[in-house]
Amino acid sequence: MSKPIENLAILGLQWGDEGKGKLVDLLSANFRNAVRFQGGNNAGHTVVVNGESIALHQVPSGALHPECFLVVGSGVVLNLEVFHQELERLRDRGVEVLDRLLLSDKAHVILPYYIAIDNWRESGSNRIGTTGRGIGPTYETKAARLGLRLGDLKRPDGLLERISNIYTETRLKIGDAAPLPAPEAVLKDLQEQIKPLLKCIGNAQEYLYDAWKRGESLLFEGAQATMLDIDHGTYPFVTSSNCSIGGLFTGTGLPPKALNKVLGVAKAYTTRVGAGPFPSELSGPVAEHIRQAGHEFGTTTGRPRRCGWFDAAVVRHSCRLNGADGVGLMKLDVLDGLDSIGLVKGYRGADGNTLTAMPSSIHDLENTEQIIEYFDGWPEPTKGVKSWNALPAQAQRYLKAIEEAVETPIEYVSTGPNRGEGLLLPGRSLT
Ligand code: GDP
Ligand code: IMO
Ligand code: MG
């Protein structure tokens, strides 16, 4: 791939796990900086190199390229214990990142209390199938102006009192539903965990501004996806951050003009983990085929992912919302071997009219009828195919129909988890 001239955002267009990690890994060889801007260790981004896979949760997926500087922006929430485990796993593979890592001093820290609240809430009737990592309560505490930021951990004054206040609020919520560590123990752990990271904590907003002004290339890695966005997703079955384009600016502090291009990422079908509406969901043997062929089990929690046809109404909505310039279409090979492949082109509302926009309410979304077109499967596998002309004609037809329905050009098609498995569409480039 040629040297990039643009700052590029990679954003999920469905309900997560589209293959953002693969694309970020692939592209970050050409970028000076790789930047995470929201989410926490609810994310699981799998990168496969020479058949060996590694799951990254909080470390940007540019980590495997030693020249790539890694930035964790202020919109991210960090579990420091898990962060160290991740650094250890990278070290086991000979990858050291501490000398090329900047953690925003404004990023909030996930405390054990938040995990307890998450699990307590998930045991009740408001269950939405979270990852149980404490993500929602961390962002709640941030909005309540009670949270702890990485920068706060550099100064011990008043920390115990602030942690004690969070402890007290947690007890008020969950009663004695779960044991909670004492504030003193939480503080001690945080102080241990922060020590090796002290030199990596700093002003990420200023760093990114200067890097932009110096002309250094920036690759932004979204976590979760547009349909899980707290404002624009299938609320309340969403995560607690803005995973669509707006979150990039609040989560880094960069102005919109620092970004040159948005690449949306979608699978050639759809998956969802956790509860909530999923209009194109399948059950039975086709869903099982996709789940097994695509290894559709959560990277973070191991839960089986719900599987369904590609939903162009969802992806079109997400492309519009993010201003996507192009789409990376992943996992086409997973559809190899199917006789017939469905494509949801839109929805009809309860009044029988075709909807022109994604309904804001999940009640309305659940009461739609899908407009679905079936395409012939392809006789030869697409696994590992590296050029458009080598794709079976049926696969080309399916991809062209997707492109038309989502009103955005497909730039890259992925045909396997490894770096080399995939193709650029004729005349298109990712950067
Ligand atoms: P992310 O959260 O968006 O980064 O996606 P995940 O890593 O959670 O899930 C995507 C999974 O699909 C990972 O296991 C990838 O290794 C794998 N993957 C990515 N692209 C392809 C592809 O084109 N074909 C196949 N078969 N697997 C892929
Ligand atoms: P990546 O970055 C898929 C889902 C959870 C749940 C909802 C809320 O790998 O694409 P949370 O723990 O965030 O409060 O859970 O969001 N979810 C994801 N689904 N991929 C992810 O991340 C997800 N992160 C959260 O399953 O439905
Ligand atoms: Mg994932």
Coordinates of N, CA and C in Angstrom, one line a residue, residues 169-351:
E169 N -21.5 5.4 47.3 CA -22.6 5.4 46.4 C -22.9 4.0 45.8
T170 N -21.8 3.2 45.6 CA -21.9 1.9 45.1 C -22.7 1.0 46.1
R171 N -22.4 1.1 47.4 CA -23.1 0.4 48.4 C -24.6 0.8 48.5
L172 N -24.8 2.1 48.3 CA -26.2 2.5 48.3 C -27.0 1.9 47.2
K173 N -26.3 1.7 46.0 CA -27.0 1.1 44.9 C -27.2 -0.4 45.1
I174 N -26.1 -1.1 45.4 CA -26.2 -2.6 45.3 C -26.4 -3.2 46.6
G175 N -26.5 -2.4 47.7 CA -26.6 -3.0 49.0 C -25.5 -4.0 49.3
D176 N -25.9 -5.2 49.8 CA -24.8 -6.2 50.0 C -24.9 -7.3 49.0
A177 N -25.3 -6.9 47.8 CA -25.5 -7.9 46.7 C -24.1 -8.5 46.3
A178 N -23.0 -7.8 46.5 CA -21.7 -8.4 46.2 C -20.7 -7.8 47.1
P179 N -19.6 -8.6 47.4 CA -18.5 -8.0 48.2 C -17.8 -6.9 47.4
L180 N -17.4 -5.9 48.1 CA -16.6 -4.8 47.5 C -15.3 -4.6 48.2
P181 N -14.2 -4.4 47.5 CA -13.0 -4.1 48.1 C -13.0 -2.8 48.9
A182 N -12.3 -2.7 50.0 CA -12.3 -1.4 50.7 C -11.5 -0.3 49.9
P183 N -11.9 0.9 50.1 CA -11.3 2.0 49.4 C -9.8 2.0 49.5
E184 N -9.3 1.7 50.7 CA -7.8 1.7 50.9 C -7.1 0.7 50.0
A185 N -7.8 -0.5 49.8 CA -7.2 -1.6 49.0 C -7.3 -1.1 47.5
V186 N -8.4 -0.4 47.1 CA -8.5 0.0 45.7 C -7.4 1.1 45.4
L187 N -7.2 2.0 46.4 CA -6.2 3.0 46.2 C -4.8 2.3 46.1
K188 N -4.5 1.4 46.9 CA -3.2 0.7 46.9 C -3.0 0.0 45.5
D189 N -4.0 -0.7 45.1 CA -3.9 -1.3 43.7 C -3.6 -0.3 42.6
L190 N -4.4 0.8 42.7 CA -4.2 1.8 41.6 C -2.8 2.4 41.7
Q191 N -2.3 2.6 42.9 CA -0.9 3.2 43.0 C 0.1 2.2 42.4
E192 N -0.1 0.9 42.7 CA 0.9 0.0 42.1 C 0.8 -0.1 40.6
Q193 N -0.5 -0.1 40.1 CA -0.7 -0.2 38.7 C -0.2 1.0 37.9
I194 N -0.3 2.1 38.5 CA 0.1 3.4 37.8 C 1.6 3.5 37.6
K195 N 2.3 3.0 38.6 CA 3.8 3.2 38.7 C 4.5 3.0 37.3
P196 N 4.3 1.8 36.7 CA 5.1 1.6 35.5 C 4.6 2.4 34.3
L197 N 3.4 3.1 34.5 CA 2.8 3.8 33.4 C 3.0 5.3 33.5
L198 N 3.6 5.7 34.6 CA 3.7 7.2 34.9 C 4.3 8.0 33.7
K199 N 5.3 7.4 33.1 CA 6.0 8.2 32.0 C 5.1 8.2 30.7
C200 N 4.1 7.4 30.7 CA 3.3 7.4 29.5 C 2.0 8.3 29.6
I201 N 1.8 8.8 30.8 CA 0.6 9.6 31.0 C 0.9 11.1 30.7
G202 N 0.1 11.7 29.8 CA 0.3 13.1 29.5 C -0.8 13.7 28.8
N203 N -0.5 14.9 28.2 CA -1.5 15.6 27.5 C -1.7 15.2 26.0
A204 N -2.6 14.2 25.8 CA -2.8 13.6 24.5 C -3.3 14.6 23.5
Q205 N -4.2 15.5 24.0 CA -4.8 16.4 23.1 C -3.7 17.3 22.5
E206 N -2.8 17.8 23.3 CA -1.7 18.7 22.8 C -0.8 17.9 21.8
Y207 N -0.5 16.7 22.3 CA 0.4 15.8 21.4 C -0.2 15.6 20.1
L208 N -1.5 15.3 20.0 CA -2.2 15.0 18.8 C -2.3 16.3 17.9
Y209 N -2.5 17.4 18.5 CA -2.6 18.7 17.8 C -1.2 18.9 17.1
D210 N -0.1 18.8 17.9 CA 1.2 19.1 17.4 C 1.5 18.1 16.3
A211 N 1.2 16.8 16.5 CA 1.5 15.8 15.5 C 0.8 16.1 14.2
W212 N -0.5 16.5 14.3 CA -1.3 16.9 13.1 C -0.6 18.1 12.4
K213 N -0.2 19.1 13.2 CA 0.5 20.3 12.6 C 1.8 20.0 12.0
R214 N 2.5 19.0 12.5 CA 3.8 18.6 12.0 C 3.6 17.8 10.7
G215 N 2.3 17.4 10.4 CA 2.1 16.6 9.2 C 2.2 15.1 9.4
E216 N 2.3 14.7 10.7 CA 2.4 13.2 11.0 C 1.0 12.6 10.7
S217 N 1.0 11.4 10.1 CA -0.2 10.8 9.8 C -0.9 10.2 11.1
L218 N -2.2 10.2 11.1 CA -3.0 9.7 12.3 C -4.0 8.7 11.8
L219 N -4.0 7.6 12.5 CA -5.1 6.6 12.2 C -5.9 6.4 13.4
F220 N -7.2 6.6 13.3 CA -8.1 6.6 14.5 C -8.9 5.3 14.4
E221 N -8.8 4.6 15.6 CA -9.5 3.3 15.6 C -10.7 3.3 16.5
G222 N -11.9 3.2 15.9 CA -13.1 3.2 16.7 C -13.3 1.8 17.4
A223 N -14.0 1.9 18.5 CA -14.3 0.6 19.2 C -15.8 0.6 19.2
Q224 N -16.4 -0.6 19.4 CA -17.8 -0.8 19.3 C -18.3 -0.4 17.9
A225 N -19.5 0.2 17.8 CA -19.9 0.5 16.4 C -21.1 1.4 16.5
T226 N -21.5 1.9 15.3 CA -22.5 3.0 15.2 C -23.8 2.5 15.8
M227 N -24.2 1.3 15.7 CA -25.5 0.8 16.2 C -25.5 0.6 17.7
L228 N -24.3 0.7 18.3 CA -24.1 0.7 19.7 C -23.8 2.1 20.3
D229 N -23.9 3.1 19.5 CA -23.7 4.5 19.9 C -24.7 4.9 20.9
I230 N -24.3 5.5 22.0 CA -25.3 5.9 23.0 C -26.4 6.8 22.5
D231 N -26.1 7.7 21.5 CA -27.2 8.6 21.0 C -27.8 8.0 19.8
H232 N -27.1 7.4 18.9 CA -27.6 7.0 17.5 C -27.8 5.6 17.3
G233 N -27.5 4.8 18.3 CA -27.7 3.3 18.2 C -29.1 2.9 18.6
T234 N -29.2 1.6 18.9 CA -30.5 1.0 19.3 C -30.7 1.1 20.8
Y235 N -30.8 2.4 21.2 CA -31.0 2.7 22.7 C -32.2 2.0 23.2
P236 N -32.2 1.4 24.4 CA -31.1 1.3 25.4 C -30.1 0.2 25.2
F237 N -30.3 -0.6 24.1 CA -29.3 -1.7 23.9 C -28.1 -1.2 23.2
V238 N -27.3 -0.4 23.9 CA -26.1 0.2 23.3 C -25.0 0.2 24.4
T239 N -23.9 0.7 24.0 CA -22.8 0.9 25.0 C -22.9 2.4 25.5
S240 N -22.0 2.8 26.3 CA -22.2 4.1 27.0 C -21.3 5.2 26.4
S241 N -20.8 5.0 25.2 CA -19.9 6.1 24.6 C -20.5 6.4 23.2
N242 N -20.0 7.5 22.6 CA -20.3 7.8 21.2 C -19.3 7.1 20.4
C243 N -19.7 6.0 19.8 CA -18.8 5.2 18.9 C -18.8 5.7 17.5
S244 N -19.7 6.6 17.2 CA -19.7 7.1 15.8 C -18.8 8.4 15.8
I245 N -18.9 9.0 14.7 CA -17.8 10.0 14.4 C -17.6 11.1 15.4
G246 N -18.7 11.6 16.1 CA -18.6 12.6 17.0 C -17.7 12.3 18.2
G247 N -17.7 11.0 18.6 CA -16.8 10.5 19.7 C -15.3 10.7 19.4
L248 N -15.0 10.7 18.1 CA -13.6 10.9 17.8 C -13.1 12.3 18.2
F249 N -13.9 13.2 18.0 CA -13.5 14.6 18.3 C -13.5 14.9 19.8
T250 N -14.6 14.5 20.5 CA -14.6 14.7 22.0 C -13.5 13.7 22.6
G251 N -13.3 12.6 22.0 CA -12.4 11.6 22.7 C -10.9 11.8 22.4
T252 N -10.6 12.8 21.5 CA -9.2 13.2 21.3 C -8.9 14.6 21.6
G253 N -10.0 15.5 21.4 CA -9.7 16.9 21.5 C -9.3 17.5 20.2
L254 N -9.2 16.8 19.1 CA -8.8 17.3 17.8 C -10.0 18.0 17.2
P255 N -9.8 19.0 16.4 CA -11.0 19.6 15.6 C -11.3 18.8 14.4
P256 N -12.6 18.8 13.9 CA -13.0 18.0 12.8 C -12.1 18.2 11.5
K257 N -11.5 19.3 11.3 CA -10.7 19.5 10.1 C -9.3 18.7 10.2
A258 N -9.0 18.1 11.3 CA -7.8 17.3 11.4 C -8.1 15.9 10.7
L259 N -9.3 15.6 10.4 CA -9.7 14.3 9.8 C -9.9 14.5 8.3
N260 N -9.3 13.6 7.5 CA -9.5 13.7 6.1 C -10.4 12.7 5.5
K261 N -10.5 11.6 6.2 CA -11.3 10.5 5.6 C -11.9 9.5 6.6
V262 N -13.1 9.1 6.3 CA -13.7 8.1 7.2 C -13.9 6.8 6.4
L263 N -13.4 5.7 7.0 CA -13.6 4.4 6.4 C -14.5 3.6 7.3
G264 N -15.7 3.3 6.9 CA -16.6 2.5 7.7 C -16.3 1.0 7.5
V265 N -16.5 0.2 8.5 CA -16.2 -1.2 8.4 C -17.5 -2.0 8.7
A266 N -17.8 -2.9 7.8 CA -19.0 -3.8 8.0 C -18.6 -5.2 7.6
K267 N -19.3 -6.2 8.2 CA -19.1 -7.6 7.7 C -20.0 -7.8 6.5
A268 N -19.8 -8.8 5.7 CA -20.6 -9.2 4.6 C -21.9 -9.7 5.0
Y269 N -22.1 -9.8 6.3 CA -23.4 -10.2 7.0 C -23.5 -9.4 8.2
T270 N -24.3 -9.8 9.2 CA -24.4 -9.0 10.4 C -24.3 -9.9 11.6
T271 N -23.7 -9.4 12.7 CA -23.7 -10.1 14.0 C -24.0 -9.1 15.1
R272 N -24.4 -9.6 16.2 CA -24.7 -8.8 17.4 C -24.4 -9.7 18.6
V273 N -23.8 -9.1 19.6 CA -23.6 -9.8 20.9 C -24.5 -9.1 21.9
G274 N -25.2 -9.8 22.8 CA -26.0 -9.1 23.8 C -27.4 -8.9 23.2
A275 N -28.3 -8.3 24.1 CA -29.7 -8.2 23.7 C -30.0 -7.0 22.8
G276 N -31.2 -6.9 22.3 CA -31.6 -5.8 21.5 C -32.0 -6.2 20.1
P277 N -32.7 -5.2 19.5 CA -33.3 -5.5 18.2 C -32.2 -5.9 17.1
F278 N -32.6 -6.8 16.3 CA -31.7 -7.2 15.2 C -32.6 -7.7 14.1
P279 N -33.1 -6.8 13.2 CA -34.1 -7.2 12.2 C -33.7 -8.3 11.3
S280 N -32.4 -8.4 10.9 CA -32.1 -9.4 9.9 C -31.6 -10.7 10.5
E281 N -31.8 -10.9 11.8 CA -31.3 -12.0 12.5 C -31.8 -13.3 11.9
L282 N -31.0 -14.3 11.9 CA -31.3 -15.7 11.4 C -31.3 -16.7 12.5
S283 N -32.0 -17.8 12.3 CA -31.8 -18.9 13.3 C -31.7 -20.1 12.4
G284 N -31.4 -21.2 13.0 CA -31.3 -22.5 12.3 C -30.0 -22.7 11.6
P285 N -30.0 -23.6 10.6 CA -28.7 -24.0 10.0 C -27.9 -22.9 9.3
V286 N -28.6 -21.9 8.7 CA -27.8 -20.8 8.1 C -27.0 -20.0 9.1
A287 N -27.8 -19.7 10.2 CA -27.1 -18.9 11.3 C -25.9 -19.7 11.9
E288 N -26.1 -21.0 12.0 CA -25.1 -21.9 12.6 C -23.9 -21.9 11.6
H289 N -24.2 -22.0 10.3 CA -23.1 -22.0 9.3 C -22.2 -20.8 9.5
I290 N -22.9 -19.6 9.5 CA -22.2 -18.4 9.7 C -21.4 -18.3 11.0
R291 N -22.0 -18.8 12.0 CA -21.4 -18.7 13.4 C -20.1 -19.6 13.4
Q292 N -20.2 -20.8 12.8 CA -19.1 -21.7 12.8 C -18.0 -21.2 11.8
A293 N -18.4 -20.9 10.6 CA -17.4 -20.5 9.6 C -16.8 -19.2 10.0
G294 N -17.5 -18.3 10.6 CA -16.9 -17.0 11.0 C -16.4 -16.9 12.3
H295 N -16.4 -18.1 13.0 CA -15.9 -18.1 14.5 C -16.6 -17.0 15.2
E296 N -17.9 -16.9 15.1 CA -18.6 -15.8 15.7 C -18.9 -16.0 17.2
F297 N -17.9 -15.9 18.0 CA -17.9 -16.0 19.4 C -17.2 -14.8 20.0
G298 N -17.7 -14.1 20.9 CA -17.2 -12.8 21.4 C -15.7 -12.9 21.7
T299 N -14.9 -11.9 21.3 CA -13.5 -11.8 21.6 C -13.3 -11.5 23.1
T300 N -14.2 -10.8 23.6 CA -14.0 -10.3 25.0 C -14.7 -11.3 26.0
T301 N -15.9 -11.8 25.7 CA -16.6 -12.6 26.6 C -16.8 -14.1 26.2
G302 N -16.5 -14.4 24.9 CA -16.7 -15.7 24.4 C -18.1 -16.1 24.1
R303 N -19.1 -15.2 24.3 CA -20.5 -15.5 24.0 C -20.7 -15.7 22.5
P304 N -21.6 -16.7 22.2 CA -21.9 -16.9 20.8 C -22.6 -15.6 20.2
R305 N -22.1 -15.2 19.1 CA -22.7 -14.0 18.5 C -24.0 -14.3 17.7
R306 N -25.0 -13.5 17.8 CA -26.2 -13.7 17.0 C -25.8 -13.3 15.6
C307 N -26.3 -14.1 14.6 CA -25.9 -13.9 13.2 C -27.1 -13.6 12.3
G308 N -27.0 -12.8 11.3 CA -28.0 -12.5 10.3 C -27.5 -12.0 9.0
W309 N -28.4 -11.8 8.1 CA -28.0 -11.3 6.8 C -27.5 -9.8 6.9
F310 N -26.8 -9.4 5.9 CA -26.4 -8.0 5.8 C -27.6 -7.1 5.7
D311 N -27.6 -6.1 6.5 CA -28.7 -5.2 6.6 C -28.3 -3.8 6.1
A312 N -28.7 -3.6 4.8 CA -28.2 -2.3 4.1 C -28.9 -1.1 4.8
A313 N -30.1 -1.3 5.4 CA -30.7 -0.1 6.0 C -29.8 0.4 7.2
V314 N -29.3 -0.6 8.0 CA -28.4 -0.3 9.1 C -27.1 0.4 8.6
V315 N -26.5 -0.2 7.6 CA -25.2 0.3 7.1 C -25.3 1.6 6.4
R316 N -26.4 1.8 5.7 CA -26.7 3.1 5.0 C -26.8 4.2 6.1
H317 N -27.6 3.9 7.1 CA -27.8 4.8 8.3 C -26.4 5.2 8.9
S318 N -25.6 4.2 9.1 CA -24.3 4.4 9.7 C -23.4 5.2 8.8
C319 N -23.4 4.9 7.5 CA -22.6 5.6 6.5 C -22.9 7.1 6.5
R320 N -24.2 7.3 6.5 CA -24.7 8.7 6.5 C -24.3 9.5 7.8
L321 N -24.5 8.8 8.9 CA -24.2 9.4 10.2 C -22.7 9.8 10.4
N322 N -21.9 8.9 9.9 CA -20.4 9.1 10.0 C -19.8 9.8 8.9
G323 N -20.6 10.0 7.8 CA -20.0 10.6 6.6 C -18.9 9.7 6.0
A324 N -19.2 8.4 6.0 CA -18.2 7.5 5.5 C -17.9 7.7 4.0
D325 N -16.6 7.8 3.7 CA -16.2 8.0 2.3 C -16.1 6.7 1.6
G326 N -15.9 5.6 2.4 CA -15.8 4.3 1.8 C -16.1 3.2 2.8
V327 N -16.3 2.0 2.3 CA -16.6 0.9 3.2 C -15.5 -0.2 3.0
G328 N -15.0 -0.8 4.2 CA -14.2 -2.0 4.1 C -15.2 -3.1 4.4
L329 N -15.4 -4.0 3.5 CA -16.4 -5.1 3.7 C -15.6 -6.4 4.1
M330 N -15.9 -6.9 5.3 CA -15.1 -7.9 5.8 C -15.8 -9.3 5.8
K331 N -15.0 -10.3 5.8 CA -15.4 -11.7 6.0 C -16.4 -12.2 4.9
L332 N -16.1 -11.8 3.7 CA -16.9 -12.3 2.6 C -16.7 -13.8 2.5
D333 N -15.6 -14.4 2.8 CA -15.3 -15.8 2.7 C -16.2 -16.6 3.6
V334 N -16.8 -16.0 4.7 CA -17.7 -16.8 5.6 C -18.9 -17.2 4.9
L335 N -19.3 -16.5 3.8 CA -20.5 -16.8 3.1 C -20.3 -17.9 2.0
D336 N -19.0 -18.3 1.9 CA -18.7 -19.4 0.9 C -19.5 -20.7 1.3
G337 N -20.0 -21.3 0.3 CA -20.7 -22.6 0.6 C -22.2 -22.4 0.8
L338 N -22.7 -21.2 0.9 CA -24.2 -21.0 1.0 C -24.8 -21.0 -0.4
D339 N -26.0 -21.6 -0.5 CA -26.7 -21.7 -1.8 C -27.3 -20.3 -2.1
S340 N -27.8 -19.6 -1.1 CA -28.5 -18.4 -1.3 C -28.2 -17.4 -0.2
I341 N -28.1 -16.2 -0.6 CA -27.6 -15.2 0.4 C -28.6 -14.0 0.4
G342 N -29.1 -13.7 1.6 CA -30.1 -12.6 1.7 C -29.5 -11.3 1.9
L343 N -30.1 -10.2 1.4 CA -29.6 -8.9 1.6 C -30.9 -8.0 2.0
V344 N -30.9 -7.5 3.2 CA -32.0 -6.6 3.6 C -31.8 -5.3 3.0
K345 N -32.7 -4.9 2.2 CA -32.5 -3.6 1.4 C -33.2 -2.4 2.2
G346 N -34.2 -2.7 3.0 CA -34.9 -1.6 3.7 C -36.0 -2.2 4.6
Y347 N -36.8 -1.4 5.1 CA -37.9 -1.8 6.0 C -39.2 -1.2 5.5
R348 N -40.3 -1.9 5.8 CA -41.6 -1.4 5.6 C -42.2 -1.2 7.0
G349 N -42.8 0.0 7.3 CA -43.3 0.3 8.6 C -44.7 -0.4 8.8
A350 N -45.3 -0.2 10.0 CA -46.6 -0.8 10.3 C -47.7 -0.4 9.3
D351 N -47.5 0.9 8.7 CA -48.5 1.4 7.8 C -48.3 0.8 6.3

